[in-house]
Amino acid sequence: MQGNPSKSARKRDQLALQALGEELIDLSPEELRRLPLDEDLRDAIVAAGGMTARGALRRQRQLIGKMMRRVDPQPIRRALESITRADRQAKRLFRQTEEWRDRILADGHGALDRFVAATGCRDDELRGCVDALPRCRNRSERRTLARRIFRALHRELGARVHDDPS
């Protein structure tokens, strides 16, 4: 009896596979292409993404769970973890960029000097944008400058992340 899992254990495994399949439904088509899925499973996942009827979606999720039993879930889990890790890094980079932009808009050269000290960046475009902040005549010019500052900061912080992926 030790070799055979109990009915409860098999049910837990099946529900875990169905939950993994449901996670895949929320992925974009580009992210789905990065996963090691067979064509039938990929088609079922894409079809589920377009369904709006509650009953049809429930049945499609069950079908995906059933199809997941035929594949090795470990490579899919590893690839999904890689995707979510990259997504978390992108969100963290965006948040850091927003924080630095807000500091620079509020404090000007003081915040820019702290940014340079923290990152070692020497971006003349960024310094030129900060120099132009006091000369903004209206909100539209300030928003345009804020976007340019954001892009420059995002470029610098993004290069730092790619150089040091820790």
Backbone as a chain_set.jsonl record, in Angstrom:
{"seq": "MQGNPSKSARKRDQLALQALGEELIDLSPEELRRLPLDEDLRDAIVAAGGMTARGALRRQRQLIGKMMRRVDPQPIRRALESITRADRQAKRLFRQTEEWRDRILADGHGALDRFVAATGCRDDELRGCVDALPRCRNRSERRTLARRIFRALHRELGARVHDDPS", "coords": {"N": [[0.821, -1.203, 0.0], [2.106, 1.14, 0.484], [3.335, 2.168, -1.83], [1.316, 3.204, -3.431], [-0.355, 6.244, -3.707], [-2.782, 7.788, -1.524], [-6.338, 8.293, -2.092], [-7.027, 10.872, -1.398], [-4.523, 12.158, -1.537], [-3.987, 11.899, -4.267], [-6.072, 13.454, -5.247], [-5.375, 15.978, -4.189], [-3.001, 16.401, -5.618], [-4.04, 16.517, -8.225], [-5.652, 18.789, -8.026], [-3.681, 20.672, -7.521], [-2.299, 20.637, -9.942], [-4.341, 21.57, -11.596], [-4.623, 24.126, -10.533], [-2.129, 25.176, -11.225], [-2.436, 25.153, -14.001], [-4.49, 27.051, -14.184], [-3.119, 29.341, -13.417], [-1.627, 29.702, -15.676], [-3.474, 30.581, -17.505], [-3.742, 33.288, -17.105], [-1.517, 34.41, -18.237], [0.255, 36.348, -20.714], [0.157, 36.061, -24.348], [2.802, 36.125, -25.332], [4.295, 35.394, -23.068], [3.286, 32.851, -22.69], [4.364, 31.559, -24.906], [6.948, 31.237, -24.098], [6.924, 29.12, -22.398], [7.362, 25.595, -21.786], [5.192, 23.96, -23.334], [2.888, 21.547, -24.672], [1.231, 21.576, -27.877], [-1.583, 21.151, -27.842], [-2.282, 21.643, -25.169], [-1.466, 24.302, -24.932], [-3.233, 25.496, -26.775], [-5.671, 24.999, -25.448], [-5.331, 26.575, -23.174], [-5.121, 29.139, -24.278], [-7.671, 29.3, -25.401], [-9.214, 29.316, -23.071], [-8.524, 31.775, -22.039], [-9.999, 33.537, -23.577], [-12.608, 33.133, -22.872], [-15.767, 34.047, -21.492], [-18.116, 33.202, -20.352], [-19.199, 31.844, -17.376], [-19.68, 29.071, -16.713], [-18.629, 27.736, -18.948], [-15.963, 28.515, -18.772], [-15.249, 27.314, -16.357], [-15.481, 24.597, -17.03], [-13.487, 24.52, -18.998], [-11.236, 25.066, -17.481], [-11.166, 22.761, -15.91], [-10.662, 20.914, -17.942], [-8.11, 21.765, -18.698], [-6.739, 21.178, -16.334], [-6.963, 18.385, -16.4], [-5.494, 17.842, -18.726], [-3.029, 18.694, -17.856], [-2.191, 16.639, -16.254], [-0.932, 14.88, -17.907], [1.528, 15.893, -18.521], [4.897, 16.774, -17.528], [5.065, 18.693, -14.737], [7.152, 20.164, -13.592], [9.157, 21.505, -15.318], [7.452, 23.451, -16.347], [6.669, 24.834, -14.054], [9.17, 25.878, -13.26], [9.755, 27.575, -15.442], [7.589, 29.32, -15.241], [8.114, 30.477, -12.764], [10.44, 31.827, -13.426], [9.382, 33.729, -15.184], [7.663, 35.151, -13.456], [9.528, 36.121, -11.664], [11.025, 37.853, -13.286], [8.991, 39.653, -13.863], [8.497, 40.705, -11.314], [10.961, 41.978, -10.895], [10.876, 43.927, -12.912], [8.703, 45.461, -12.04], [9.71, 46.367, -9.596], [11.871, 47.904, -10.51], [10.461, 49.886, -11.925], [9.044, 51.089, -9.81], [11.195, 52.046, -8.216], [12.266, 53.872, -10.016], [10.164, 55.716, -10.241], [10.158, 56.68, -7.605], [12.703, 57.93, -7.395], [12.391, 59.857, -9.422], [10.303, 61.427, -8.326], [11.592, 62.384, -6.037], [13.631, 63.904, -7.214], [12.141, 65.786, -8.635], [11.022, 67.135, -6.499], [13.22, 67.997, -4.939], [15.297, 68.738, -6.623], [18.59, 69.513, -7.571], [19.851, 68.54, -5.256], [18.681, 66.023, -4.749], [19.374, 64.836, -7.154], [22.145, 64.756, -6.908], [22.333, 62.898, -4.804], [21.316, 60.683, -6.133], [23.279, 60.31, -8.097], [25.439, 59.741, -6.415], [24.54, 57.341, -5.321], [24.289, 55.659, -7.536], [26.376, 56.11, -9.314], [26.03, 57.228, -11.739], [26.464, 59.268, -14.623], [24.853, 61.238, -16.243], [24.307, 63.497, -18.662], [21.986, 64.398, -19.915], [20.053, 64.007, -17.958], [20.941, 65.763, -15.983], [20.646, 68.156, -17.387], [17.869, 68.228, -17.649], [17.121, 68.556, -14.971], [18.287, 71.022, -14.511], [16.605, 72.563, -16.097], [14.195, 72.528, -14.769], [13.435, 74.734, -12.938], [12.814, 76.647, -14.829], [10.426, 76.022, -16.008], [7.366, 76.996, -17.357], [4.704, 76.296, -17.211], [2.29, 73.725, -16.24], [2.215, 71.755, -18.194], [4.74, 71.829, -19.454], [6.276, 71.082, -17.253], [5.321, 68.479, -16.774], [6.178, 67.241, -19.134], [8.93, 67.448, -18.819], [9.185, 65.937, -16.498], [8.562, 63.399, -17.499], [10.722, 63.033, -19.25], [12.796, 62.995, -17.378], [12.043, 60.71, -15.962], [12.365, 58.725, -17.971], [15.155, 58.889, -18.424], [16.132, 58.219, -15.882], [15.055, 55.642, -15.65], [16.377, 54.342, -17.702], [19.032, 54.47, -16.749], [18.849, 53.126, -14.217], [17.854, 50.692, -15.115], [19.966, 49.76, -16.692], [21.789, 49.35, -14.702], [20.584, 47.275, -13.269], [20.685, 45.224, -15.166], [23.423, 44.944, -15.412], [24.12, 44.132, -12.866], [22.644, 41.573, -11.689], [21.718, 40.845, -9.114]], "CA": [[0.0, 0.0, 0.0], [2.948, 2.33, 0.564], [3.662, 2.666, -3.155], [0.175, 3.888, -4.033], [-0.849, 7.359, -2.899], [-4.194, 7.698, -1.16], [-7.245, 9.029, -2.965], [-6.903, 12.291, -1.003], [-3.258, 12.667, -2.073], [-4.157, 12.039, -5.715], [-6.961, 14.599, -5.463], [-4.563, 17.179, -3.939], [-2.098, 16.559, -6.761], [-4.828, 16.947, -9.378], [-6.055, 20.178, -7.799], [-2.481, 21.501, -7.675], [-2.063, 20.76, -11.382], [-5.374, 22.448, -12.143], [-4.273, 25.489, -10.103], [-1.015, 25.587, -12.08], [-3.032, 25.45, -15.301], [-5.231, 28.306, -14.068], [-2.129, 30.422, -13.43], [-1.183, 29.882, -17.051], [-4.526, 31.277, -18.244], [-3.558, 34.729, -16.931], [-0.3, 34.874, -18.907], [0.121, 36.927, -22.049], [0.578, 35.113, -25.391], [4.266, 36.098, -25.41], [4.778, 34.612, -21.93], [2.928, 31.457, -22.954], [5.314, 31.006, -25.882], [8.204, 30.937, -23.407], [6.739, 27.937, -21.555], [7.454, 24.307, -22.498], [3.864, 23.36, -23.378], [2.535, 20.94, -25.959], [0.332, 22.437, -28.652], [-2.972, 20.99, -27.39], [-2.419, 22.341, -23.89], [-1.359, 25.743, -25.226], [-4.506, 25.891, -27.401], [-6.711, 24.997, -24.407], [-5.085, 27.727, -22.308], [-5.485, 30.332, -25.053], [-9.133, 29.307, -25.508], [-9.758, 29.705, -21.769], [-8.298, 33.205, -21.869], [-11.007, 34.298, -24.288], [-13.957, 32.764, -22.432], [-16.39, 34.921, -20.498], [-19.202, 32.468, -19.693], [-18.658, 31.231, -16.161], [-19.72, 27.615, -16.8], [-17.683, 27.303, -19.98], [-14.613, 28.722, -18.239], [-15.035, 26.279, -15.34], [-15.217, 23.338, -17.746], [-12.203, 24.633, -19.672], [-10.211, 24.928, -16.423], [-11.096, 21.337, -15.58], [-9.983, 20.265, -19.066], [-6.681, 22.099, -18.592], [-6.236, 20.37, -15.227], [-6.856, 17.005, -16.879], [-4.377, 17.8, -19.68], [-1.793, 18.902, -17.093], [-1.787, 15.354, -15.671], [-0.141, 14.134, -18.899], [2.832, 16.53, -18.738], [5.74, 16.972, -16.356], [4.81, 20.088, -14.337], [8.331, 20.856, -13.064], [9.691, 22.515, -16.247], [6.478, 24.547, -16.463], [6.782, 25.624, -12.817], [10.431, 26.641, -13.302], [9.609, 28.652, -16.424], [6.636, 30.279, -14.678], [8.847, 31.204, -11.721], [11.332, 32.759, -14.123], [8.553, 34.825, -15.7], [7.195, 35.983, -12.342], [10.706, 36.811, -11.117], [11.306, 38.974, -14.191], [7.911, 40.625, -13.675], [8.752, 41.393, -10.036], [12.098, 42.881, -11.097], [10.418, 45.064, -13.716], [7.869, 46.302, -11.18], [10.598, 47.012, -8.624], [12.6, 48.933, -11.253], [9.524, 50.969, -12.199], [8.779, 51.76, -8.539], [12.395, 52.807, -7.849], [12.37, 55.001, -10.948], [9.17, 56.707, -9.82], [10.591, 57.301, -6.345], [13.792, 58.863, -7.695], [11.828, 60.976, -10.173], [9.573, 62.285, -7.398], [12.586, 63.072, -5.2], [14.33, 64.909, -8.03], [11.203, 66.875, -8.906], [10.797, 67.897, -5.268], [14.442, 68.532, -4.338], [16.206, 69.229, -7.652], [19.991, 69.071, -7.643], [20.198, 67.765, -4.064], [18.273, 64.636, -4.993], [20.175, 64.338, -8.273], [23.468, 64.414, -6.356], [22.179, 61.64, -4.059], [21.154, 59.64, -7.141], [24.608, 60.082, -8.688], [26.257, 59.074, -5.395], [24.044, 55.978, -5.126], [24.387, 54.826, -8.737], [27.573, 56.372, -10.097], [25.583, 57.658, -13.067], [26.884, 60.597, -15.094], [23.987, 61.461, -17.398], [24.167, 64.932, -18.928], [20.582, 64.684, -20.229], [19.351, 64.084, -16.681], [21.352, 67.016, -15.343], [20.02, 69.226, -18.157], [16.445, 68.269, -17.281], [17.015, 69.132, -13.624], [18.581, 72.448, -14.675], [15.472, 73.216, -16.75], [13.006, 72.494, -13.912], [12.967, 76.049, -12.472], [12.385, 77.489, -15.959], [9.128, 75.568, -16.529], [6.379, 78.065, -17.268], [3.365, 75.779, -16.919], [2.234, 72.31, -15.839], [2.494, 70.915, -19.349], [6.205, 71.746, -19.595], [6.795, 70.33, -16.104], [5.008, 67.066, -17.012], [7.07, 66.771, -20.191], [10.244, 67.31, -18.196], [9.107, 64.801, -15.572], [8.648, 62.181, -18.314], [12.113, 62.893, -19.714], [13.575, 62.584, -16.207], [11.699, 59.311, -15.705], [13.015, 57.875, -18.989], [16.6, 58.874, -18.181], [16.355, 57.439, -14.662], [14.73, 54.245, -15.943], [17.482, 53.824, -18.515], [20.202, 54.291, -15.876], [18.589, 52.072, -13.241], [17.719, 49.441, -15.861], [21.313, 49.31, -17.07], [22.411, 48.884, -13.467], [19.981, 45.984, -12.953], [21.191, 44.233, -16.119], [24.827, 44.715, -15.117], [24.221, 43.463, -11.563], [21.328, 40.96, -11.541], [21.49, 40.325, -7.753]], "C": [[0.857, 1.256, 0.0], [3.243, 2.949, -0.792], [2.545, 3.467, -3.799], [-0.27, 5.047, -3.143], [-2.344, 7.203, -2.619], [-5.033, 8.502, -2.148], [-7.16, 10.53, -2.662], [-5.626, 12.905, -1.569], [-3.35, 12.862, -3.583], [-5.028, 13.257, -6.037], [-6.202, 15.912, -5.238], [-3.624, 17.446, -5.1], [-2.849, 17.069, -7.993], [-5.263, 18.402, -9.233], [-4.865, 21.128, -7.939], [-2.154, 21.693, -9.152], [-3.094, 21.669, -12.038], [-5.077, 23.901, -11.766], [-3.109, 26.027, -10.93], [-1.529, 25.961, -13.469], [-3.797, 26.766, -15.287], [-4.298, 29.509, -14.024], [-1.706, 30.734, -14.86], [-2.201, 30.657, -17.879], [-4.3, 32.79, -18.213], [-2.327, 35.283, -17.648], [-0.61, 35.466, -20.281], [0.555, 35.881, -23.09], [2.104, 35.007, -25.503], [4.856, 35.27, -24.27], [4.45, 33.134, -22.118], [3.904, 30.795, -23.921], [6.623, 30.611, -25.219], [8.118, 29.68, -22.548], [6.834, 26.66, -22.381], [6.114, 23.567, -22.462], [3.653, 22.656, -24.707], [1.424, 21.775, -26.594], [-1.124, 22.358, -28.181], [-3.218, 21.751, -26.091], [-2.371, 23.849, -24.1], [-2.671, 26.258, -25.839], [-5.631, 25.963, -26.371], [-6.557, 26.21, -23.488], [-5.484, 29.017, -23.019], [-7.004, 30.437, -25.171], [-9.766, 29.754, -24.191], [-9.6, 31.207, -21.537], [-9.351, 34.057, -22.547], [-12.434, 34.026, -23.826], [-14.477, 33.733, -21.375], [-17.526, 34.224, -19.761], [-18.623, 31.65, -18.541], [-18.601, 29.707, -16.25], [-18.715, 27.085, -17.808], [-16.247, 27.434, -19.479], [-14.286, 27.661, -17.192], [-14.705, 24.946, -16.011], [-13.854, 23.369, -18.437], [-11.058, 24.492, -18.662], [-10.056, 23.469, -16.021], [-10.379, 20.563, -16.685], [-8.474, 20.533, -19.001], [-6.042, 21.292, -17.466], [-6.029, 18.925, -15.634], [-5.671, 16.864, -17.838], [-3.038, 17.95, -18.952], [-1.294, 17.599, -16.475], [-0.883, 14.564, -16.611], [1.255, 14.728, -19.103], [3.603, 16.605, -17.422], [5.603, 18.434, -15.924], [6.068, 20.856, -13.909], [8.937, 21.858, -14.047], [8.746, 23.714, -16.403], [6.564, 25.441, -15.236], [8.059, 26.474, -12.825], [10.324, 27.814, -14.27], [8.655, 29.727, -15.914], [7.295, 31.106, -13.584], [9.802, 32.217, -12.337], [10.562, 33.97, -14.639], [8.121, 35.74, -14.565], [8.352, 36.723, -11.693], [11.045, 38.023, -11.981], [10.243, 40.065, -14.046], [8.107, 41.403, -12.381], [9.907, 42.375, -10.171], [11.682, 44.112, -11.884], [9.569, 46.011, -12.878], [8.717, 47.045, -10.153], [11.388, 48.138, -9.297], [11.7, 50.133, -11.52], [9.258, 51.781, -10.93], [9.974, 52.606, -8.097], [12.544, 54.035, -8.734], [11.383, 56.095, -10.556], [9.603, 57.437, -8.554], [11.707, 58.314, -6.593], [13.277, 60.083, -8.459], [11.124, 61.947, -9.238], [10.527, 63.052, -6.485], [13.269, 64.195, -5.975], [13.403, 66.072, -8.349], [11.001, 67.749, -7.67], [12.05, 68.625, -4.8], [15.476, 69.016, -5.354], [17.6, 68.631, -7.572], [20.433, 68.275, -6.418], [19.872, 66.291, -4.254], [19.077, 64.035, -6.141], [21.567, 63.944, -7.787], [23.407, 63.117, -5.557], [22.029, 60.469, -5.029], [22.509, 59.288, -7.762], [25.507, 59.347, -7.698], [25.836, 57.612, -5.234], [24.318, 55.086, -6.331], [25.683, 54.995, -9.518], [27.265, 56.853, -11.499], [26.104, 59.055, -13.377], [26.113, 60.9, -16.372], [23.761, 62.954, -17.583], [22.727, 65.306, -19.251], [19.783, 64.868, -18.939], [19.679, 65.398, -15.978], [20.718, 68.215, -16.081], [18.542, 69.362, -17.843], [16.264, 68.912, -15.911], [17.33, 70.63, -13.674], [17.377, 73.2, -15.233], [14.22, 73.267, -15.87], [12.551, 73.886, -13.456], [12.437, 76.94, -13.6], [11.048, 77.063, -16.556], [8.085, 76.65, -16.296], [4.985, 77.555, -16.923], [3.443, 74.286, -16.593], [2.582, 71.379, -16.98], [4.003, 70.739, -19.549], [6.806, 70.913, -18.465], [6.52, 68.829, -16.268], [5.929, 66.473, -18.075], [8.464, 66.527, -19.632], [10.264, 66.122, -17.232], [9.19, 63.482, -16.331], [10.07, 61.958, -18.824], [13.019, 62.443, -18.566], [13.318, 61.111, -15.907], [12.416, 58.389, -16.689], [14.518, 57.771, -18.752], [16.922, 58.042, -16.937], [16.119, 55.958, -14.918], [15.845, 53.598, -16.758], [18.699, 53.533, -17.634], [19.997, 53.151, -14.885], [18.451, 50.712, -13.93], [19.062, 48.887, -16.283], [22.029, 48.748, -15.844], [21.876, 47.511, -13.081], [20.538, 44.903, -13.874], [22.675, 43.946, -15.89], [25.02, 43.917, -13.846], [22.883, 42.809, -11.244], [21.03, 40.427, -10.146], [20.203, 40.778, -7.149]], "O": [[0.405, 2.318, -0.429], [3.39, 4.168, -0.882], [2.812, 4.33, -4.636], [-0.534, 4.853, -1.957], [-3.07, 6.568, -3.384], [-4.506, 9.287, -2.936], [-7.215, 11.355, -3.574], [-5.641, 14.046, -2.031], [-2.86, 13.856, -4.12], [-4.751, 13.996, -6.982], [-6.365, 16.858, -6.008], [-3.466, 18.591, -5.522], [-2.36, 17.94, -8.713], [-5.245, 19.158, -10.204], [-5.017, 22.253, -8.417], [-1.776, 22.788, -9.568], [-2.761, 22.447, -12.932], [-5.258, 24.804, -12.582], [-3.1, 27.202, -11.297], [-1.107, 26.965, -14.044], [-3.761, 27.516, -16.263], [-4.638, 30.578, -14.532], [-1.458, 31.888, -15.208], [-1.834, 31.319, -18.85], [-4.623, 33.491, -19.172], [-2.116, 36.496, -17.664], [-1.607, 35.123, -20.914], [1.245, 34.921, -22.748], [2.636, 33.922, -25.741], [5.813, 34.525, -24.48], [5.242, 32.266, -21.749], [4.231, 29.617, -23.777], [7.334, 29.742, -25.723], [9.133, 29.222, -22.023], [6.432, 26.641, -23.544], [5.925, 22.656, -21.656], [4.161, 23.092, -25.74], [0.768, 22.575, -25.927], [-1.817, 23.373, -28.127], [-4.239, 22.421, -25.937], [-3.157, 24.586, -23.504], [-3.158, 27.325, -25.467], [-6.453, 26.878, -26.412], [-7.552, 26.803, -23.073], [-6.117, 29.887, -22.421], [-7.565, 31.527, -25.055], [-10.751, 30.492, -24.198], [-10.453, 31.834, -20.908], [-9.579, 35.194, -22.133], [-13.373, 34.632, -24.341], [-13.742, 34.177, -20.493], [-17.867, 34.622, -18.646], [-17.685, 30.872, -18.717], [-17.583, 29.109, -15.902], [-18.03, 26.097, -17.549], [-15.415, 26.564, -19.734], [-13.161, 27.163, -17.147], [-13.769, 24.254, -15.611], [-13.146, 22.362, -18.461], [-10.036, 23.874, -18.958], [-8.939, 22.995, -15.813], [-9.584, 19.666, -16.405], [-7.667, 19.631, -19.224], [-4.934, 20.778, -17.619], [-5.033, 18.306, -15.259], [-4.93, 15.884, -17.771], [-2.029, 17.394, -19.387], [-0.102, 17.465, -16.2], [-0.148, 13.68, -16.17], [2.083, 14.126, -19.788], [3.021, 16.508, -16.342], [5.988, 19.329, -16.676], [6.045, 22.086, -13.87], [9.215, 22.987, -13.643], [9.194, 24.849, -16.569], [6.536, 26.666, -15.355], [8.034, 27.645, -12.444], [10.753, 28.923, -13.953], [8.888, 30.916, -16.131], [7.058, 32.311, -13.491], [9.953, 33.329, -11.831], [11.035, 35.102, -14.54], [8.199, 36.963, -14.686], [8.175, 37.845, -11.219], [11.321, 39.102, -11.456], [10.554, 41.255, -14.1], [7.908, 42.617, -12.347], [9.851, 43.479, -9.629], [12.093, 45.225, -11.556], [9.701, 47.229, -12.992], [8.47, 48.217, -9.872], [11.555, 49.209, -8.713], [12.129, 51.276, -11.358], [9.247, 53.011, -10.966], [9.803, 53.742, -7.656], [12.904, 55.112, -8.258], [11.737, 57.274, -10.543], [9.441, 58.652, -8.439], [11.667, 59.426, -6.067], [13.68, 61.212, -8.177], [11.32, 63.158, -9.339], [10.303, 64.226, -6.193], [13.46, 65.296, -5.457], [13.833, 67.225, -8.337], [10.831, 68.963, -7.784], [11.961, 69.753, -4.314], [16.453, 69.654, -4.962], [17.773, 67.414, -7.515], [21.308, 67.417, -6.531], [20.689, 65.42, -3.956], [19.423, 62.854, -6.105], [22.106, 62.92, -8.204], [24.336, 62.312, -5.625], [22.554, 59.384, -4.778], [22.839, 58.114, -7.93], [26.248, 58.443, -8.081], [26.683, 56.743, -5.032], [24.554, 53.888, -6.173], [26.053, 54.12, -10.3], [28.148, 56.881, -12.356], [26.174, 59.913, -12.498], [26.671, 60.823, -17.466], [23.106, 63.599, -16.764], [22.281, 66.4, -18.907], [18.946, 65.765, -18.837], [18.791, 66.062, -15.443], [20.303, 69.182, -15.441], [18.015, 70.473, -17.777], [15.356, 69.72, -15.716], [16.709, 71.418, -12.961], [17.155, 74.358, -14.878], [13.275, 73.983, -16.198], [11.366, 74.194, -13.581], [11.69, 77.885, -13.344], [10.579, 77.679, -17.513], [7.935, 77.157, -15.184], [4.168, 78.309, -16.395], [4.508, 73.671, -16.661], [3.179, 70.325, -16.763], [4.478, 69.629, -19.785], [7.732, 70.133, -18.687], [7.373, 68.002, -15.946], [6.402, 65.344, -17.938], [9.098, 65.518, -19.939], [11.251, 65.39, -17.164], [9.825, 62.54, -15.856], [10.564, 60.83, -18.83], [13.903, 61.609, -18.759], [14.249, 60.354, -15.633], [13.006, 57.386, -16.287], [15.091, 56.687, -18.866], [17.869, 57.256, -16.939], [16.889, 55.113, -14.459], [16.208, 52.445, -16.527], [19.322, 52.478, -17.758], [20.874, 52.301, -14.728], [18.884, 49.695, -13.387], [19.278, 47.676, -16.239], [22.785, 47.782, -15.947], [22.637, 46.665, -12.613], [20.832, 43.795, -13.426], [23.136, 42.834, -16.143], [25.955, 43.124, -13.736], [22.052, 43.431, -10.583], [20.13, 39.597, -10.014], [19.891, 40.415, -6.015]]}, "num_chains": 1, "name": "protein.A"}
